[in-house]
Amino acid sequence: MFVALLAVLAIATAMLVHALTHPPRRTFTTQLARGLPTDPGEMDLPFETHRVTQFDGSETELWLVEGSAAEGPILIMLHGWGGSRLSGLAWLAMLRPHASRIVLFDQRGHGESTSATCEWGRAERRDAKAIVQHLQKSIPNHPVVLFGLSMGAAVALEAARRSSLDEVAAVIVDSPYRQAVDAVRLFMQQRRLPTFPLLWLGAAALRIWRPGFGGFDAVKTAARLRQPLLVIHGSDDPIVPLQHASDLADAAPNARLEVFTDAGHLQAVTTEPRRYGSALATFLKTIAGDGDTKKARPTKT
């Protein structure tokens, strides 16, 4: 009986680890089946396609979409778990007025990246830096802003902390979590999966397989951030509690927290699009030196 229980736990843990490291791939076919645009060109937006080699030799394609602000920053979007560069297409109308260019790319283990597994930030932060360095060579003299969504927020913070202000000028995060284990716990609870002992067994297995896997703390990272930071969060986020965003903003030396009432996970942009755009515009003016970058109190509506 005991041996059978151990076998069941081992199989369940292996299934959880595989699910976390192999998210569903959102690709051209997925988008086509939903009747959605499959690239920026289908939205009548000018763009270029670049192929970038990551630090470990894996490859990913990025779309470099032309923005409306010729002298504005380059925004690099870092999608969340289960997303892809295709999910970034829905954000272009909101972002283009505030950027000279917008970068959409598939993070490892997602979309059409050649890397097989997602590592929840362990390797992705180095991938983000590779993208930054690629852009500095091809498009110099433009500030770069990392814009991370959920898991992408953790990647953005870690990449920025390891970058100079000349490399990354500012960071925007939407629906950030403090630690990966917190997001996975709530993810499992939503799907009525038992978190004990599977969550802890899965976390232990991942860290043995990939030391440091998803193990960093976003609040501690934010405390060491030199760049200005904009934190966006919905008050009704069922995946990540608002307290995570609040703690993160409080820890950062130069941060602003924008709370969107009644918005869920990554839903602030659709709940109040005008205010969302205004928050982006105000923050990005600080990159050009036109605004006040002092820490502001949380804003609610």
Short mmCIF file of C-alpha atoms in Angstrom, two decimals:
data_model
loop_
_atom_site.label_atom_id
_atom_site.label_comp_id
_atom_site.label_asym_id
_atom_site.label_seq_id
_atom_site.Cartn_x
_atom_site.Cartn_y
_atom_site.Cartn_z
CA MET A 1 0.00 0.00 0.00
CA PHE A 2 2.77 2.43 0.99
CA VAL A 3 4.75 1.57 -2.15
CA ALA A 4 1.65 2.16 -4.28
CA LEU A 5 1.12 5.57 -2.64
CA LEU A 6 4.72 6.54 -3.35
CA ALA A 7 4.30 5.47 -6.97
CA VAL A 8 1.14 7.56 -7.35
CA LEU A 9 2.88 10.60 -5.82
CA ALA A 10 5.90 10.14 -8.08
CA ILE A 11 3.72 9.93 -11.20
CA ALA A 12 1.60 12.92 -10.12
CA THR A 13 4.73 14.98 -9.39
CA ALA A 14 6.22 14.10 -12.77
CA MET A 15 2.98 15.12 -14.49
CA LEU A 16 2.94 18.46 -12.63
CA VAL A 17 6.58 19.19 -13.49
CA HIS A 18 5.95 18.38 -17.13
CA ALA A 19 2.84 20.60 -17.22
CA LEU A 20 4.69 23.55 -15.66
CA THR A 21 7.70 23.28 -17.96
CA HIS A 22 5.75 22.50 -21.14
CA PRO A 23 2.95 25.08 -21.41
CA PRO A 24 0.49 24.82 -24.30
CA ARG A 25 2.09 26.31 -27.39
CA ARG A 26 0.20 29.26 -28.86
CA THR A 27 1.23 29.27 -32.53
CA PHE A 28 0.14 30.40 -35.99
CA THR A 29 -2.27 27.47 -36.19
CA THR A 30 -3.84 28.31 -32.83
CA GLN A 31 -4.39 31.90 -33.87
CA LEU A 32 -5.77 30.93 -37.28
CA ALA A 33 -8.26 28.52 -35.72
CA ARG A 34 -9.57 31.36 -33.55
CA GLY A 35 -9.95 33.69 -36.50
CA LEU A 36 -7.39 36.11 -35.04
CA PRO A 37 -4.49 37.96 -36.75
CA THR A 38 -1.38 35.82 -37.18
CA ASP A 39 1.14 38.67 -37.49
CA PRO A 40 1.20 42.50 -37.29
CA GLY A 41 0.93 42.74 -41.09
CA GLU A 42 -2.61 41.40 -40.92
CA MET A 43 -3.38 44.42 -38.72
CA ASP A 44 -1.88 46.74 -41.37
CA LEU A 45 1.08 47.51 -39.12
CA PRO A 46 4.64 47.79 -40.48
CA PHE A 47 7.05 45.32 -38.89
CA GLU A 48 10.27 43.40 -39.35
CA THR A 49 11.08 39.80 -38.41
CA HIS A 50 14.40 39.08 -36.72
CA ARG A 51 15.78 35.71 -35.68
CA VAL A 52 17.76 35.83 -32.45
CA THR A 53 20.10 33.22 -30.99
CA GLN A 54 19.78 32.93 -27.23
CA PHE A 55 22.66 32.42 -24.79
CA ASP A 56 22.38 28.61 -24.94
CA GLY A 57 22.13 28.34 -28.72
CA SER A 58 18.32 28.03 -28.89
CA GLU A 59 16.56 30.41 -31.24
CA THR A 60 13.46 32.54 -31.31
CA GLU A 61 11.92 34.92 -33.81
CA LEU A 62 10.87 38.41 -32.84
CA TRP A 63 8.62 40.94 -34.45
CA LEU A 64 9.84 44.52 -34.42
CA VAL A 65 6.65 46.56 -34.83
CA GLU A 66 6.81 50.22 -35.74
CA GLY A 67 5.31 52.56 -33.14
CA SER A 68 3.81 56.02 -33.54
CA ALA A 69 6.29 57.92 -31.33
CA ALA A 70 9.43 58.26 -33.46
CA GLU A 71 11.57 59.44 -30.54
CA GLY A 72 9.94 57.15 -27.99
CA PRO A 73 11.46 54.13 -26.27
CA ILE A 74 11.60 50.56 -27.54
CA LEU A 75 9.15 48.43 -25.55
CA ILE A 76 10.04 44.75 -25.19
CA MET A 77 7.00 42.71 -24.23
CA LEU A 78 7.57 39.62 -22.08
CA HIS A 79 4.45 37.48 -22.18
CA GLY A 80 3.17 35.30 -19.36
CA TRP A 81 3.09 31.52 -18.96
CA GLY A 82 1.13 29.95 -21.82
CA GLY A 83 1.33 33.08 -23.96
CA SER A 84 3.46 33.91 -27.00
CA ARG A 85 4.32 36.80 -29.29
CA LEU A 86 0.87 36.27 -30.80
CA SER A 87 -0.82 37.20 -27.52
CA GLY A 88 1.05 40.51 -27.70
CA LEU A 89 -0.82 41.50 -30.86
CA ALA A 90 -3.83 42.48 -28.73
CA TRP A 91 -1.67 45.05 -26.91
CA LEU A 92 -0.32 46.87 -29.96
CA ALA A 93 -3.10 49.45 -30.27
CA MET A 94 -2.52 50.43 -26.63
CA LEU A 95 1.28 50.53 -26.86
CA ARG A 96 2.04 52.03 -30.29
CA PRO A 97 1.27 55.68 -29.36
CA HIS A 98 3.92 55.54 -26.63
CA ALA A 99 6.79 53.74 -28.38
CA SER A 100 9.08 54.03 -31.36
CA ARG A 101 9.04 50.24 -31.68
CA ILE A 102 7.47 47.31 -29.90
CA VAL A 103 9.18 43.92 -29.68
CA LEU A 104 7.12 40.73 -29.49
CA PHE A 105 8.89 37.38 -29.18
CA ASP A 106 8.30 33.84 -27.98
CA GLN A 107 9.93 33.08 -24.66
CA ARG A 108 11.56 29.68 -24.25
CA GLY A 109 9.17 26.76 -24.18
CA HIS A 110 6.46 28.94 -25.75
CA GLY A 111 5.17 29.62 -29.24
CA GLU A 112 7.75 28.75 -31.86
CA SER A 113 10.86 29.05 -29.70
CA THR A 114 13.22 26.17 -30.42
CA SER A 115 13.84 25.68 -26.69
CA ALA A 116 11.84 22.73 -25.37
CA THR A 117 11.12 23.86 -21.81
CA CYS A 118 9.91 26.90 -19.89
CA GLU A 119 12.06 27.67 -16.85
CA TRP A 120 9.93 30.33 -15.13
CA GLY A 121 12.64 33.00 -15.29
CA ARG A 122 15.78 31.01 -14.56
CA ALA A 123 16.99 31.13 -18.17
CA GLU A 124 14.45 33.63 -19.54
CA ARG A 125 16.14 36.58 -17.84
CA ARG A 126 19.28 35.87 -19.87
CA ASP A 127 17.19 35.55 -23.02
CA ALA A 128 15.72 39.01 -22.35
CA LYS A 129 19.22 40.44 -22.06
CA ALA A 130 20.15 38.81 -25.37
CA ILE A 131 17.18 40.60 -26.97
CA VAL A 132 18.27 43.91 -25.43
CA GLN A 133 21.81 43.48 -26.76
CA HIS A 134 20.49 42.56 -30.21
CA LEU A 135 18.43 45.76 -30.30
CA GLN A 136 21.30 47.92 -29.10
CA LYS A 137 23.32 46.78 -32.09
CA SER A 138 20.54 47.13 -34.66
CA ILE A 139 18.77 50.22 -33.27
CA PRO A 140 21.15 52.30 -31.12
CA ASN A 141 20.30 55.49 -29.25
CA HIS A 142 16.81 54.49 -28.12
CA PRO A 143 15.99 53.75 -24.47
CA VAL A 144 14.72 50.22 -23.86
CA VAL A 145 11.80 49.49 -21.54
CA LEU A 146 10.94 45.95 -20.41
CA PHE A 147 7.19 45.32 -20.15
CA GLY A 148 6.44 42.05 -18.35
CA LEU A 149 3.10 40.29 -17.91
CA SER A 150 2.65 37.88 -14.96
CA MET A 151 5.55 35.40 -15.38
CA GLY A 152 7.05 37.90 -17.81
CA ALA A 153 7.04 40.46 -14.99
CA ALA A 154 9.43 38.28 -12.98
CA VAL A 155 11.65 37.94 -16.06
CA ALA A 156 11.60 41.70 -16.65
CA LEU A 157 12.60 42.49 -13.06
CA GLU A 158 15.44 39.98 -13.00
CA ALA A 159 16.76 41.06 -16.41
CA ALA A 160 16.62 44.75 -15.45
CA ARG A 161 18.42 44.15 -12.16
CA ARG A 162 21.28 42.61 -14.09
CA SER A 163 21.37 45.44 -16.63
CA SER A 164 22.76 48.96 -16.58
CA LEU A 165 20.53 52.00 -17.08
CA ASP A 166 22.08 52.33 -20.54
CA GLU A 167 20.80 48.85 -21.38
CA VAL A 168 17.38 48.98 -19.70
CA ALA A 169 15.96 52.42 -18.91
CA ALA A 170 12.75 51.39 -17.11
CA VAL A 171 10.45 48.50 -16.24
CA ILE A 172 6.67 48.05 -16.43
CA VAL A 173 5.03 45.00 -14.84
CA ASP A 174 1.39 43.93 -15.00
CA SER A 175 0.00 41.37 -12.52
CA PRO A 176 3.38 40.43 -10.97
CA TYR A 177 3.75 37.68 -8.39
CA ARG A 178 6.32 37.57 -5.60
CA GLN A 179 7.55 34.00 -6.15
CA ALA A 180 6.71 31.42 -8.79
CA VAL A 181 5.52 28.97 -6.15
CA ASP A 182 2.81 31.43 -5.10
CA ALA A 183 1.42 31.71 -8.63
CA VAL A 184 1.55 27.94 -9.16
CA ARG A 185 -0.27 27.31 -5.86
CA LEU A 186 -3.17 29.56 -6.82
CA PHE A 187 -3.16 28.13 -10.34
CA MET A 188 -3.58 24.64 -8.88
CA GLN A 189 -6.25 25.74 -6.42
CA GLN A 190 -8.30 27.26 -9.23
CA ARG A 191 -8.27 23.90 -10.98
CA ARG A 192 -9.07 22.07 -7.74
CA LEU A 193 -5.76 20.24 -7.73
CA PRO A 194 -4.34 19.24 -4.33
CA THR A 195 -1.41 21.52 -3.52
CA PHE A 196 -0.11 19.36 -0.67
CA PRO A 197 2.15 17.58 -1.11
CA LEU A 198 2.30 17.93 -4.91
CA LEU A 199 3.33 21.59 -4.99
CA TRP A 200 6.27 21.06 -2.67
CA LEU A 201 7.32 17.82 -4.33
CA GLY A 202 7.15 19.50 -7.73
CA ALA A 203 9.15 22.52 -6.52
CA ALA A 204 11.80 20.26 -5.02
CA ALA A 205 12.04 18.19 -8.20
CA LEU A 206 12.39 21.29 -10.36
CA ARG A 207 15.12 22.79 -8.21
CA ILE A 208 17.09 19.55 -8.23
CA TRP A 209 16.73 19.36 -12.03
CA ARG A 210 17.43 23.06 -12.58
CA PRO A 211 19.01 24.73 -9.50
CA GLY A 212 17.49 28.18 -9.02
CA PHE A 213 14.37 27.29 -11.04
CA GLY A 214 11.75 29.98 -10.36
CA GLY A 215 13.35 30.54 -6.98
CA PHE A 216 13.93 34.29 -6.95
CA ASP A 217 11.85 36.73 -4.94
CA ALA A 218 10.44 39.65 -6.95
CA VAL A 219 10.25 41.90 -3.88
CA LYS A 220 13.94 41.40 -3.10
CA THR A 221 14.75 41.97 -6.77
CA ALA A 222 12.70 45.19 -6.86
CA ALA A 223 14.56 46.50 -3.80
CA ARG A 224 17.80 46.37 -5.82
CA LEU A 225 16.35 47.87 -8.99
CA ARG A 226 17.96 51.05 -10.30
CA GLN A 227 15.39 51.70 -13.01
CA PRO A 228 12.03 53.47 -12.55
CA LEU A 229 9.25 50.92 -12.12
CA LEU A 230 5.53 51.01 -12.92
CA VAL A 231 3.47 48.27 -11.25
CA ILE A 232 -0.05 47.58 -12.55
CA HIS A 233 -2.45 45.23 -10.79
CA GLY A 234 -6.15 44.41 -10.62
CA SER A 235 -7.88 44.49 -7.24
CA ASP A 236 -9.79 41.27 -8.05
CA ASP A 237 -6.91 39.20 -9.42
CA PRO A 238 -7.75 35.54 -8.59
CA ILE A 239 -4.27 34.29 -9.49
CA VAL A 240 -2.01 36.79 -7.70
CA PRO A 241 -3.21 38.78 -4.66
CA LEU A 242 -2.88 42.56 -4.79
CA GLN A 243 -0.56 42.39 -1.79
CA HIS A 244 2.19 40.96 -4.03
CA ALA A 245 2.15 44.07 -6.22
CA SER A 246 1.91 46.39 -3.23
CA ASP A 247 4.91 44.78 -1.53
CA LEU A 248 6.89 44.95 -4.74
CA ALA A 249 6.16 48.65 -5.28
CA ASP A 250 6.95 49.47 -1.65
CA ALA A 251 10.31 47.71 -1.89
CA ALA A 252 11.49 49.42 -5.10
CA PRO A 253 13.45 52.68 -4.69
CA ASN A 254 11.54 54.39 -7.51
CA ALA A 255 8.13 52.89 -8.21
CA ARG A 256 4.50 53.74 -8.83
CA LEU A 257 1.61 51.35 -8.18
CA GLU A 258 -1.57 51.65 -10.25
CA VAL A 259 -4.45 49.57 -8.89
CA PHE A 260 -7.44 48.91 -11.15
CA THR A 261 -10.63 48.20 -9.24
CA ASP A 262 -12.65 45.13 -10.29
CA ALA A 263 -9.93 43.99 -12.71
CA GLY A 264 -8.71 40.39 -12.71
CA HIS A 265 -5.40 38.89 -13.79
CA LEU A 266 -4.01 40.91 -16.73
CA GLN A 267 -7.46 42.48 -17.20
CA ALA A 268 -6.70 46.08 -16.22
CA VAL A 269 -6.02 46.96 -19.86
CA THR A 270 -9.54 45.93 -20.88
CA THR A 271 -11.29 47.11 -17.70
CA GLU A 272 -10.11 50.72 -18.03
CA PRO A 273 -8.21 51.09 -21.33
CA ARG A 274 -8.14 54.89 -21.26
CA ARG A 275 -6.69 55.06 -17.77
CA TYR A 276 -4.27 52.24 -18.59
CA GLY A 277 -2.97 54.19 -21.58
CA SER A 278 -2.71 57.35 -19.52
CA ALA A 279 -0.66 55.55 -16.85
CA LEU A 280 1.73 54.27 -19.52
CA ALA A 281 2.06 57.70 -21.13
CA THR A 282 2.76 59.44 -17.81
CA PHE A 283 5.33 56.87 -16.80
CA LEU A 284 7.14 56.80 -20.15
CA LYS A 285 7.52 60.57 -20.07
CA THR A 286 9.87 60.04 -17.14
CA ILE A 287 12.16 58.06 -19.44
CA ALA A 288 12.57 61.17 -21.56
CA GLY A 289 13.11 63.27 -18.44
CA ASP A 290 9.75 65.04 -18.74
CA GLY A 291 8.06 63.69 -15.65
CA ASP A 292 8.40 63.20 -11.93
CA THR A 293 9.98 59.86 -11.08
CA LYS A 294 9.55 60.15 -7.32
CA LYS A 295 7.74 57.29 -5.66
CA ALA A 296 4.00 57.90 -5.74
CA ARG A 297 1.32 56.57 -3.46
CA PRO A 298 -0.86 53.76 -4.81
CA THR A 299 -3.58 55.02 -7.12
CA LYS A 300 -7.08 53.55 -7.10
CA THR A 301 -10.31 54.33 -8.86
#
